[in-house]
């Protein structure tokens, strides 16, 4: 896919990986819709990016647990930027103490994004096709024993990607579906507040073991990898991104 002139909608786009995705996509000639529940951070990023292309970037308030608001983000993006070609389901929660929210954002939010992408991009619905990138995690293949609910949501994302990325759906909709599975970012691995993420304080030793050999990945590097994957990764595939290595396809299913 040639990215120049394409329109990308990025959830969780105001910070972390999402912020870097928006910056990198804009560099490659995309128009970008920053979608985030945090309006203050979203408006700040909009102001920063609009200096280089005020007609190429917008901000849409978007809570991915609210289907109607998510729908409105798509419609606003189409109205203001002329369409949607790329959807990045990036919004994510890593906190097993908030496990119901974690499931609703990490899994249900991705499902909502996929269904909306098929509705607005699908060739069977009058669209032109496109690409959906789902936010997975390295724990799709290497479970985090200390964060079992988080691990379950990310493993489910890989399964969802494999199923909806199947040639059956690809041929029907013209929408290619992939997932990116980075190791935890620096702000997570190096933070001193891990106990706040764990369902039980007893899991802290398990967390230390989980990350003992983890080299945190930089968000900027993940974003550069995602650009290449959007261009050429086969539908239904999930990709591990760690350290500074090239993305590696995960063989989660036979």
mmCIF file of C-alpha atoms in Angstrom:
data_model
loop_
_atom_site.group_PDB
_atom_site.id
_atom_site.type_symbol
_atom_site.label_atom_id
_atom_site.label_comp_id
_atom_site.label_asym_id
_atom_site.label_seq_id
_atom_site.Cartn_x
_atom_site.Cartn_y
_atom_site.Cartn_z
ATOM 1 C CA UNK A 1 0.000 0.000 0.000
ATOM 2 C CA UNK A 2 1.253 3.473 -0.929
ATOM 3 C CA UNK A 3 0.574 5.619 2.131
ATOM 4 C CA UNK A 4 0.654 9.020 0.446
ATOM 5 C CA UNK A 5 -2.788 10.599 0.592
ATOM 6 C CA UNK A 6 -4.302 7.773 2.639
ATOM 7 C CA UNK A 7 -6.428 8.547 5.709
ATOM 8 C CA UNK A 8 -5.549 6.814 8.994
ATOM 9 C CA UNK A 9 -7.739 6.654 12.096
ATOM 10 C CA UNK A 10 -5.723 5.879 15.249
ATOM 11 C CA UNK A 11 -7.355 5.073 18.598
ATOM 12 C CA UNK A 12 -5.392 5.832 21.730
ATOM 13 C CA UNK A 13 -3.648 8.232 19.380
ATOM 14 C CA UNK A 14 -2.738 10.966 21.861
ATOM 15 C CA UNK A 15 0.020 9.172 23.782
ATOM 16 C CA UNK A 16 2.355 6.174 23.809
ATOM 17 C CA UNK A 17 2.479 4.040 20.686
ATOM 18 C CA UNK A 18 -0.545 5.840 19.247
ATOM 19 C CA UNK A 19 1.142 9.226 19.366
ATOM 20 C CA UNK A 20 4.169 7.883 17.508
ATOM 21 C CA UNK A 21 1.927 6.159 14.950
ATOM 22 C CA UNK A 22 0.246 9.492 14.204
ATOM 23 C CA UNK A 23 3.581 11.295 13.844
ATOM 24 C CA UNK A 24 5.059 8.615 11.583
ATOM 25 C CA UNK A 25 1.954 8.298 9.406
ATOM 26 C CA UNK A 26 1.920 12.049 8.851
ATOM 27 C CA UNK A 27 5.593 11.919 7.826
ATOM 28 C CA UNK A 28 4.684 9.330 5.174
ATOM 29 C CA UNK A 29 2.030 11.527 3.607
ATOM 30 C CA UNK A 30 -1.078 10.248 5.377
ATOM 31 C CA UNK A 31 -3.911 12.320 6.719
ATOM 32 C CA UNK A 32 -4.434 11.410 10.362
ATOM 33 C CA UNK A 33 -7.392 11.305 12.716
ATOM 34 C CA UNK A 34 -6.156 11.303 16.324
ATOM 35 C CA UNK A 35 -8.828 9.478 18.333
ATOM 36 C CA UNK A 36 -8.509 9.403 22.097
ATOM 37 C CA UNK A 37 -10.519 9.540 25.308
ATOM 38 C CA UNK A 38 -8.090 12.158 26.651
ATOM 39 C CA UNK A 39 -9.173 15.381 24.929
ATOM 40 C CA UNK A 40 -6.448 17.498 26.536
ATOM 41 C CA UNK A 41 -3.614 15.326 25.215
ATOM 42 C CA UNK A 42 -5.405 14.930 21.889
ATOM 43 C CA UNK A 43 -5.763 18.673 21.373
ATOM 44 C CA UNK A 44 -2.122 19.190 22.384
ATOM 45 C CA UNK A 45 -0.928 16.686 19.785
ATOM 46 C CA UNK A 46 -3.250 18.192 17.171
ATOM 47 C CA UNK A 47 -1.756 21.626 17.836
ATOM 48 C CA UNK A 48 1.763 20.200 17.534
ATOM 49 C CA UNK A 49 1.160 18.266 14.313
ATOM 50 C CA UNK A 50 -1.011 20.913 12.654
ATOM 51 C CA UNK A 51 2.018 23.187 12.371
ATOM 52 C CA UNK A 52 3.244 21.018 9.504
ATOM 53 C CA UNK A 53 -0.103 20.162 7.933
ATOM 54 C CA UNK A 54 -3.194 21.789 9.376
ATOM 55 C CA UNK A 55 -5.446 20.264 6.726
ATOM 56 C CA UNK A 56 -4.037 16.783 7.226
ATOM 57 C CA UNK A 57 -4.770 16.097 10.902
ATOM 58 C CA UNK A 58 -7.839 16.265 13.158
ATOM 59 C CA UNK A 59 -8.711 15.206 16.693
ATOM 60 C CA UNK A 60 -11.824 13.180 17.532
ATOM 61 C CA UNK A 61 -12.843 12.468 21.136
ATOM 62 C CA UNK A 62 -13.255 8.692 21.208
ATOM 63 C CA UNK A 63 -13.960 6.193 23.957
ATOM 64 C CA UNK A 64 -13.607 2.778 22.320
ATOM 65 C CA UNK A 65 -15.975 1.271 24.904
ATOM 66 C CA UNK A 66 -18.751 3.505 23.517
ATOM 67 C CA UNK A 67 -19.866 2.189 20.119
ATOM 68 C CA UNK A 68 -21.813 5.352 19.250
ATOM 69 C CA UNK A 69 -18.863 7.633 19.971
ATOM 70 C CA UNK A 70 -16.560 5.330 18.025
ATOM 71 C CA UNK A 71 -19.017 5.420 15.110
ATOM 72 C CA UNK A 72 -19.051 9.223 15.284
ATOM 73 C CA UNK A 73 -15.243 9.292 15.120
ATOM 74 C CA UNK A 74 -15.386 7.374 11.841
ATOM 75 C CA UNK A 75 -18.059 9.651 10.444
ATOM 76 C CA UNK A 76 -16.203 12.818 11.491
ATOM 77 C CA UNK A 77 -12.975 11.516 9.965
ATOM 78 C CA UNK A 78 -14.711 10.718 6.687
ATOM 79 C CA UNK A 79 -16.435 14.106 6.641
ATOM 80 C CA UNK A 80 -13.317 16.160 7.392
ATOM 81 C CA UNK A 81 -10.531 14.125 5.769
ATOM 82 C CA UNK A 82 -12.396 12.524 2.888
ATOM 83 C CA UNK A 83 -12.484 8.865 3.936
ATOM 84 C CA UNK A 84 -10.740 6.184 5.978
ATOM 85 C CA UNK A 85 -8.162 3.765 4.533
ATOM 86 C CA UNK A 86 -6.249 2.626 7.626
ATOM 87 C CA UNK A 87 -7.621 1.870 11.095
ATOM 88 C CA UNK A 88 -5.213 1.304 13.982
ATOM 89 C CA UNK A 89 -6.977 -0.253 16.980
ATOM 90 C CA UNK A 90 -4.312 0.891 19.412
ATOM 91 C CA UNK A 91 -6.235 1.932 22.556
ATOM 92 C CA UNK A 92 -5.211 -0.368 25.393
ATOM 93 C CA UNK A 93 -5.287 -0.789 29.170
ATOM 94 C CA UNK A 94 -2.617 -2.744 31.077
ATOM 95 C CA UNK A 95 -4.090 -3.081 34.566
ATOM 96 C CA UNK A 96 -5.572 -6.332 35.849
ATOM 97 C CA UNK A 97 -7.077 -4.509 38.843
ATOM 98 C CA UNK A 98 -9.377 -2.864 36.309
ATOM 99 C CA UNK A 99 -9.971 -6.152 34.518
ATOM 100 C CA UNK A 100 -13.494 -5.400 33.305
ATOM 101 C CA UNK A 101 -12.329 -2.146 31.704
ATOM 102 C CA UNK A 102 -9.236 -3.950 30.429
ATOM 103 C CA UNK A 103 -11.380 -6.510 28.599
ATOM 104 C CA UNK A 104 -13.740 -3.837 27.287
ATOM 105 C CA UNK A 105 -10.921 -1.723 25.849
ATOM 106 C CA UNK A 106 -8.387 -4.351 24.769
ATOM 107 C CA UNK A 107 -10.786 -6.880 23.243
ATOM 108 C CA UNK A 108 -14.265 -5.404 22.866
ATOM 109 C CA UNK A 109 -12.772 -2.111 21.671
ATOM 110 C CA UNK A 110 -10.829 -3.934 18.960
ATOM 111 C CA UNK A 111 -13.967 -5.820 17.918
ATOM 112 C CA UNK A 112 -15.903 -2.547 17.700
ATOM 113 C CA UNK A 113 -13.115 -1.024 15.607
ATOM 114 C CA UNK A 114 -13.023 -4.017 13.272
ATOM 115 C CA UNK A 115 -16.788 -4.046 12.753
ATOM 116 C CA UNK A 116 -16.823 -0.318 12.069
ATOM 117 C CA UNK A 117 -13.878 -0.679 9.686
ATOM 118 C CA UNK A 118 -15.730 -3.377 7.739
ATOM 119 C CA UNK A 119 -18.827 -1.174 7.672
ATOM 120 C CA UNK A 120 -17.063 1.926 6.347
ATOM 121 C CA UNK A 121 -14.186 0.375 4.357
ATOM 122 C CA UNK A 122 -15.587 -2.954 3.192
ATOM 123 C CA UNK A 123 -16.005 -3.411 -0.543
ATOM 124 C CA UNK A 124 -19.149 -5.401 0.177
ATOM 125 C CA UNK A 125 -20.540 -2.206 1.767
ATOM 126 C CA UNK A 126 -19.498 0.099 -1.066
ATOM 127 C CA UNK A 127 -16.078 0.989 0.360
ATOM 128 C CA UNK A 128 -12.635 0.726 -1.200
ATOM 129 C CA UNK A 129 -11.050 -1.733 1.216
ATOM 130 C CA UNK A 130 -8.084 -0.899 3.404
ATOM 131 C CA UNK A 131 -5.980 -2.075 6.337
ATOM 132 C CA UNK A 132 -6.770 -2.648 10.009
ATOM 133 C CA UNK A 133 -3.917 -2.905 12.512
ATOM 134 C CA UNK A 134 -4.879 -4.417 15.872
ATOM 135 C CA UNK A 135 -2.878 -3.686 18.999
ATOM 136 C CA UNK A 136 -1.567 -6.959 20.364
ATOM 137 C CA UNK A 137 1.371 -7.708 22.645
ATOM 138 C CA UNK A 138 4.371 -9.977 22.916
ATOM 139 C CA UNK A 139 2.402 -11.808 25.619
ATOM 140 C CA UNK A 140 0.284 -13.246 22.811
ATOM 141 C CA UNK A 141 3.081 -15.806 22.553
ATOM 142 C CA UNK A 142 4.961 -15.313 25.853
ATOM 143 C CA UNK A 143 2.326 -15.061 28.620
ATOM 144 C CA UNK A 144 2.746 -12.569 31.446
ATOM 145 C CA UNK A 145 2.046 -14.798 34.439
ATOM 146 C CA UNK A 146 1.582 -11.709 36.613
ATOM 147 C CA UNK A 147 -1.064 -10.212 34.283
ATOM 148 C CA UNK A 148 -3.305 -13.127 33.248
ATOM 149 C CA UNK A 149 -6.308 -11.030 32.193
ATOM 150 C CA UNK A 150 -4.178 -8.668 30.107
ATOM 151 C CA UNK A 151 -2.492 -11.696 28.532
ATOM 152 C CA UNK A 152 -5.895 -13.211 27.728
ATOM 153 C CA UNK A 153 -7.081 -10.047 25.967
ATOM 154 C CA UNK A 154 -3.968 -9.819 23.820
ATOM 155 C CA UNK A 155 -4.021 -13.504 22.933
ATOM 156 C CA UNK A 156 -7.646 -13.016 21.885
ATOM 157 C CA UNK A 157 -6.597 -10.120 19.639
ATOM 158 C CA UNK A 158 -4.186 -12.428 17.818
ATOM 159 C CA UNK A 159 -6.975 -15.006 17.355
ATOM 160 C CA UNK A 160 -9.377 -12.322 16.136
ATOM 161 C CA UNK A 161 -6.754 -11.081 13.683
ATOM 162 C CA UNK A 162 -6.144 -14.572 12.353
ATOM 163 C CA UNK A 163 -9.877 -15.210 11.893
ATOM 164 C CA UNK A 164 -10.865 -11.871 10.342
ATOM 165 C CA UNK A 165 -7.649 -11.802 8.328
ATOM 166 C CA UNK A 166 -8.550 -15.071 6.640
ATOM 167 C CA UNK A 167 -8.822 -14.960 2.816
ATOM 168 C CA UNK A 168 -12.575 -15.523 3.151
ATOM 169 C CA UNK A 169 -13.038 -12.140 4.861
ATOM 170 C CA UNK A 170 -10.283 -10.466 2.863
ATOM 171 C CA UNK A 171 -11.920 -11.435 -0.433
ATOM 172 C CA UNK A 172 -15.318 -10.337 0.823
ATOM 173 C CA UNK A 173 -14.332 -6.940 2.228
ATOM 174 C CA UNK A 174 -10.999 -6.002 0.682
ATOM 175 C CA UNK A 175 -9.819 -5.195 4.215
ATOM 176 C CA UNK A 176 -6.463 -6.618 5.263
ATOM 177 C CA UNK A 177 -6.233 -7.322 9.025
ATOM 178 C CA UNK A 178 -2.933 -7.637 10.922
ATOM 179 C CA UNK A 179 -1.782 -7.212 14.516
ATOM 180 C CA UNK A 180 1.387 -5.789 16.026
ATOM 181 C CA UNK A 181 2.734 -7.366 19.205
ATOM 182 C CA UNK A 182 5.463 -5.277 20.830
ATOM 183 C CA UNK A 183 7.201 -6.057 24.092
ATOM 184 C CA UNK A 184 6.179 -3.710 26.945
ATOM 185 C CA UNK A 185 7.335 -0.105 26.464
ATOM 186 C CA UNK A 186 9.921 1.694 28.595
ATOM 187 C CA UNK A 187 7.326 3.535 30.687
ATOM 188 C CA UNK A 188 5.907 0.179 31.828
ATOM 189 C CA UNK A 189 9.084 -1.854 32.323
ATOM 190 C CA UNK A 190 10.970 0.925 34.096
ATOM 191 C CA UNK A 191 8.106 2.293 36.226
ATOM 192 C CA UNK A 192 8.112 1.727 39.957
ATOM 193 C CA UNK A 193 4.344 1.368 40.301
ATOM 194 C CA UNK A 194 3.897 -2.177 39.008
ATOM 195 C CA UNK A 195 1.817 -3.164 42.063
ATOM 196 C CA UNK A 196 -0.950 -0.860 40.836
ATOM 197 C CA UNK A 197 -1.303 -2.988 37.686
ATOM 198 C CA UNK A 198 -1.469 -6.359 39.423
ATOM 199 C CA UNK A 199 -4.635 -8.017 40.674
ATOM 200 C CA UNK A 200 -2.809 -9.076 43.826
ATOM 201 C CA UNK A 201 0.255 -7.743 45.603
ATOM 202 C CA UNK A 202 1.395 -11.350 45.802
ATOM 203 C CA UNK A 203 2.001 -11.251 42.040
ATOM 204 C CA UNK A 204 4.862 -8.756 42.304
ATOM 205 C CA UNK A 205 7.562 -11.443 42.264
ATOM 206 C CA UNK A 206 5.923 -12.974 39.191
ATOM 207 C CA UNK A 207 5.996 -9.518 37.527
ATOM 208 C CA UNK A 208 9.707 -9.141 38.269
ATOM 209 C CA UNK A 209 10.333 -12.559 36.727
ATOM 210 C CA UNK A 210 8.139 -11.700 33.714
ATOM 211 C CA UNK A 211 10.213 -8.634 32.871
ATOM 212 C CA UNK A 212 13.605 -9.819 34.100
ATOM 213 C CA UNK A 213 14.914 -10.423 30.594
ATOM 214 C CA UNK A 214 12.775 -7.852 28.817
ATOM 215 C CA UNK A 215 14.527 -5.047 27.014
ATOM 216 C CA UNK A 216 11.902 -2.307 26.681
ATOM 217 C CA UNK A 217 11.036 -1.316 23.158
ATOM 218 C CA UNK A 218 10.957 2.335 22.117
ATOM 219 C CA UNK A 219 7.625 3.638 20.817
ATOM 220 C CA UNK A 220 9.362 5.406 17.928
ATOM 221 C CA UNK A 221 10.839 2.119 16.728
ATOM 222 C CA UNK A 222 7.487 0.338 16.967
ATOM 223 C CA UNK A 223 5.925 3.088 14.844
ATOM 224 C CA UNK A 224 8.537 2.712 12.107
ATOM 225 C CA UNK A 225 7.941 -1.050 12.055
ATOM 226 C CA UNK A 226 4.185 -0.541 11.834
ATOM 227 C CA UNK A 227 4.596 1.627 8.737
ATOM 228 C CA UNK A 228 6.382 -1.220 6.937
ATOM 229 C CA UNK A 229 3.803 -3.769 8.111
ATOM 230 C CA UNK A 230 0.912 -1.624 6.892
ATOM 231 C CA UNK A 231 2.536 -1.579 3.464
ATOM 232 C CA UNK A 232 3.183 -5.288 3.031
ATOM 233 C CA UNK A 233 2.220 -7.655 5.885
ATOM 234 C CA UNK A 234 -0.125 -10.476 4.771
ATOM 235 C CA UNK A 235 -3.648 -10.445 6.155
ATOM 236 C CA UNK A 236 -4.184 -12.545 9.273
ATOM 237 C CA UNK A 237 -0.629 -12.249 10.551
ATOM 238 C CA UNK A 238 0.632 -11.051 13.947
ATOM 239 C CA UNK A 239 4.089 -9.552 14.368
ATOM 240 C CA UNK A 240 6.411 -9.524 17.363
ATOM 241 C CA UNK A 241 8.372 -6.291 17.767
ATOM 242 C CA UNK A 242 11.194 -6.336 20.300
ATOM 243 C CA UNK A 243 14.453 -4.497 20.965
ATOM 244 C CA UNK A 244 15.659 -3.210 17.596
ATOM 245 C CA UNK A 245 15.074 -6.448 15.718
ATOM 246 C CA UNK A 246 13.037 -6.572 12.492
ATOM 247 C CA UNK A 247 9.407 -7.609 13.139
ATOM 248 C CA UNK A 248 9.035 -11.376 13.421
ATOM 249 C CA UNK A 249 5.833 -13.174 12.446
ATOM 250 C CA UNK A 250 4.308 -15.062 15.363
ATOM 251 C CA UNK A 251 3.250 -18.662 14.767
ATOM 252 C CA UNK A 252 0.465 -18.774 17.342
ATOM 253 C CA UNK A 253 -1.776 -21.067 15.329
ATOM 254 C CA UNK A 254 -0.853 -24.013 13.097
#
